[in-house]
Amino acid sequence: MPQPMPNEILEGIKSAFETRYPARTVTRNWQDRSAYKNEELKPGILTLVYSGESPLGDVYNTRMNFMVIGRIYCGKDADGIDVEDAELNFLKEWRLFCSSSAAGNISIQKVMTSQQQEKPDGWFICECVAGPYDFGGEIDWLPEGPEEVPAEIHVGLSPDIGNEENYFTLSDLEPEENA
């Protein structure tokens, strides 16, 4: 069975957030602010962007790094505190989602906000980690089928470990009475 890849995992996170918060728009396609009309940003747009993996070299125990960018337009008359409130409310939804069973294993590592400096627009960026995942692809190194299972298992006990002449077959062992 193929293992999930980062795009599939992020699509799953996207779908789960959309289901939980249908008023928000969720996308995997980051665009510059100029690509949006104010009305499109009013309900809030959440963008998920893959940013890497760790630890490198361990495809069977990999954590996926991604960024979450939340954007919101607060209206032309919004004050800085209005923008901050909108950002923090949107961020709270993302935090609640990350701590829910819908999200899987997501932890927020770092949060940055607009710091009220781009009013009437607000935004936050979360650096997130999800996983661990098995990005090793198909498991092709394990034996398949009963023909690969050994008919007998030979074991040795101390002090005879490594001396195969003294090994015995597990099936030769008889259960001890009154054990």
JSON list of C-alpha atoms in Angstrom, two decimals, residues 39-107:
[
{"chain": "A", "resi": 39, "resn": "GLU", "atom": "CA", "xyz": [-14.34, 41.06, -0.11]},
{"chain": "A", "resi": 40, "resn": "GLU", "atom": "CA", "xyz": [-12.50, 37.77, -0.74]},
{"chain": "A", "resi": 41, "resn": "LEU", "atom": "CA", "xyz": [-10.29, 38.37, 2.31]},
{"chain": "A", "resi": 42, "resn": "LYS", "atom": "CA", "xyz": [-13.09, 39.44, 4.70]},
{"chain": "A", "resi": 43, "resn": "PRO", "atom": "CA", "xyz": [-14.03, 35.91, 5.81]},
{"chain": "A", "resi": 44, "resn": "GLY", "atom": "CA", "xyz": [-10.35, 34.95, 6.10]},
{"chain": "A", "resi": 45, "resn": "ILE", "atom": "CA", "xyz": [-8.16, 32.88, 3.82]},
{"chain": "A", "resi": 46, "resn": "LEU", "atom": "CA", "xyz": [-5.93, 30.14, 5.18]},
{"chain": "A", "resi": 47, "resn": "THR", "atom": "CA", "xyz": [-3.08, 28.93, 2.95]},
{"chain": "A", "resi": 48, "resn": "LEU", "atom": "CA", "xyz": [-1.02, 25.78, 3.63]},
{"chain": "A", "resi": 49, "resn": "VAL", "atom": "CA", "xyz": [2.47, 25.62, 2.10]},
{"chain": "A", "resi": 50, "resn": "TYR", "atom": "CA", "xyz": [4.91, 22.69, 2.34]},
{"chain": "A", "resi": 51, "resn": "SER", "atom": "CA", "xyz": [8.30, 23.84, 3.63]},
{"chain": "A", "resi": 52, "resn": "GLY", "atom": "CA", "xyz": [10.42, 20.74, 4.18]},
{"chain": "A", "resi": 53, "resn": "GLU", "atom": "CA", "xyz": [11.02, 17.62, 6.26]},
{"chain": "A", "resi": 54, "resn": "SER", "atom": "CA", "xyz": [13.06, 16.46, 9.22]},
{"chain": "A", "resi": 55, "resn": "PRO", "atom": "CA", "xyz": [14.98, 14.41, 10.18]},
{"chain": "A", "resi": 56, "resn": "LEU", "atom": "CA", "xyz": [16.47, 13.93, 6.78]},
{"chain": "A", "resi": 57, "resn": "GLY", "atom": "CA", "xyz": [17.65, 10.42, 6.04]},
{"chain": "A", "resi": 58, "resn": "ASP", "atom": "CA", "xyz": [14.90, 8.63, 7.99]},
{"chain": "A", "resi": 59, "resn": "VAL", "atom": "CA", "xyz": [12.07, 8.24, 5.48]},
{"chain": "A", "resi": 60, "resn": "TYR", "atom": "CA", "xyz": [10.19, 5.88, 7.81]},
{"chain": "A", "resi": 61, "resn": "ASN", "atom": "CA", "xyz": [10.00, 8.41, 10.66]},
{"chain": "A", "resi": 62, "resn": "THR", "atom": "CA", "xyz": [9.73, 11.81, 9.00]},
{"chain": "A", "resi": 63, "resn": "ARG", "atom": "CA", "xyz": [8.15, 14.98, 10.27]},
{"chain": "A", "resi": 64, "resn": "MET", "atom": "CA", "xyz": [6.73, 17.29, 7.66]},
{"chain": "A", "resi": 65, "resn": "ASN", "atom": "CA", "xyz": [7.25, 21.04, 8.05]},
{"chain": "A", "resi": 66, "resn": "PHE", "atom": "CA", "xyz": [4.70, 23.44, 6.63]},
{"chain": "A", "resi": 67, "resn": "MET", "atom": "CA", "xyz": [3.60, 27.02, 6.94]},
{"chain": "A", "resi": 68, "resn": "VAL", "atom": "CA", "xyz": [0.09, 28.24, 7.51]},
{"chain": "A", "resi": 69, "resn": "ILE", "atom": "CA", "xyz": [-0.68, 31.78, 6.41]},
{"chain": "A", "resi": 70, "resn": "GLY", "atom": "CA", "xyz": [-3.94, 33.32, 7.61]},
{"chain": "A", "resi": 71, "resn": "ARG", "atom": "CA", "xyz": [-5.09, 36.54, 5.97]},
{"chain": "A", "resi": 72, "resn": "ILE", "atom": "CA", "xyz": [-8.08, 38.68, 6.79]},
{"chain": "A", "resi": 73, "resn": "TYR", "atom": "CA", "xyz": [-9.44, 42.06, 5.70]},
{"chain": "A", "resi": 74, "resn": "CYS", "atom": "CA", "xyz": [-11.03, 44.05, 8.53]},
{"chain": "A", "resi": 75, "resn": "GLY", "atom": "CA", "xyz": [-12.66, 46.94, 6.65]},
{"chain": "A", "resi": 76, "resn": "LYS", "atom": "CA", "xyz": [-11.33, 50.33, 5.64]},
{"chain": "A", "resi": 77, "resn": "ASP", "atom": "CA", "xyz": [-12.14, 51.93, 9.01]},
{"chain": "A", "resi": 78, "resn": "ALA", "atom": "CA", "xyz": [-10.48, 49.23, 11.14]},
{"chain": "A", "resi": 79, "resn": "ASP", "atom": "CA", "xyz": [-8.08, 50.31, 13.86]},
{"chain": "A", "resi": 80, "resn": "GLY", "atom": "CA", "xyz": [-4.90, 48.41, 14.65]},
{"chain": "A", "resi": 81, "resn": "ILE", "atom": "CA", "xyz": [-6.54, 46.67, 17.60]},
{"chain": "A", "resi": 82, "resn": "ASP", "atom": "CA", "xyz": [-9.43, 45.56, 15.36]},
{"chain": "A", "resi": 83, "resn": "VAL", "atom": "CA", "xyz": [-6.91, 43.94, 13.03]},
{"chain": "A", "resi": 84, "resn": "GLU", "atom": "CA", "xyz": [-5.11, 42.28, 15.92]},
{"chain": "A", "resi": 85, "resn": "ASP", "atom": "CA", "xyz": [-8.41, 40.93, 17.31]},
{"chain": "A", "resi": 86, "resn": "ALA", "atom": "CA", "xyz": [-9.35, 39.49, 13.91]},
{"chain": "A", "resi": 87, "resn": "GLU", "atom": "CA", "xyz": [-5.91, 37.87, 13.55]},
{"chain": "A", "resi": 88, "resn": "LEU", "atom": "CA", "xyz": [-6.05, 36.38, 17.03]},
{"chain": "A", "resi": 89, "resn": "ASN", "atom": "CA", "xyz": [-9.58, 35.03, 16.54]},
{"chain": "A", "resi": 90, "resn": "PHE", "atom": "CA", "xyz": [-8.54, 33.41, 13.25]},
{"chain": "A", "resi": 91, "resn": "LEU", "atom": "CA", "xyz": [-5.36, 32.09, 14.86]},
{"chain": "A", "resi": 92, "resn": "LYS", "atom": "CA", "xyz": [-7.44, 30.66, 17.73]},
{"chain": "A", "resi": 93, "resn": "GLU", "atom": "CA", "xyz": [-9.39, 28.58, 15.22]},
{"chain": "A", "resi": 94, "resn": "TRP", "atom": "CA", "xyz": [-6.15, 27.21, 13.77]},
{"chain": "A", "resi": 95, "resn": "ARG", "atom": "CA", "xyz": [-4.87, 26.41, 17.29]},
{"chain": "A", "resi": 96, "resn": "LEU", "atom": "CA", "xyz": [-8.11, 24.64, 18.22]},
{"chain": "A", "resi": 97, "resn": "PHE", "atom": "CA", "xyz": [-7.98, 22.69, 14.97]},
{"chain": "A", "resi": 98, "resn": "CYS", "atom": "CA", "xyz": [-4.36, 21.63, 15.62]},
{"chain": "A", "resi": 99, "resn": "SER", "atom": "CA", "xyz": [-5.27, 20.32, 19.07]},
{"chain": "A", "resi": 100, "resn": "SER", "atom": "CA", "xyz": [-8.31, 18.40, 17.80]},
{"chain": "A", "resi": 101, "resn": "SER", "atom": "CA", "xyz": [-8.50, 14.84, 16.58]},
{"chain": "A", "resi": 102, "resn": "ALA", "atom": "CA", "xyz": [-9.40, 16.17, 13.11]},
{"chain": "A", "resi": 103, "resn": "ALA", "atom": "CA", "xyz": [-5.87, 17.47, 12.63]},
{"chain": "A", "resi": 104, "resn": "GLY", "atom": "CA", "xyz": [-3.77, 14.44, 13.38]},
{"chain": "A", "resi": 105, "resn": "ASN", "atom": "CA", "xyz": [-0.31, 15.22, 14.72]},
{"chain": "A", "resi": 106, "resn": "ILE", "atom": "CA", "xyz": [0.19, 18.95, 14.13]},
{"chain": "A", "resi": 107, "resn": "SER", "atom": "CA", "xyz": [2.18, 21.18, 16.43]}
]
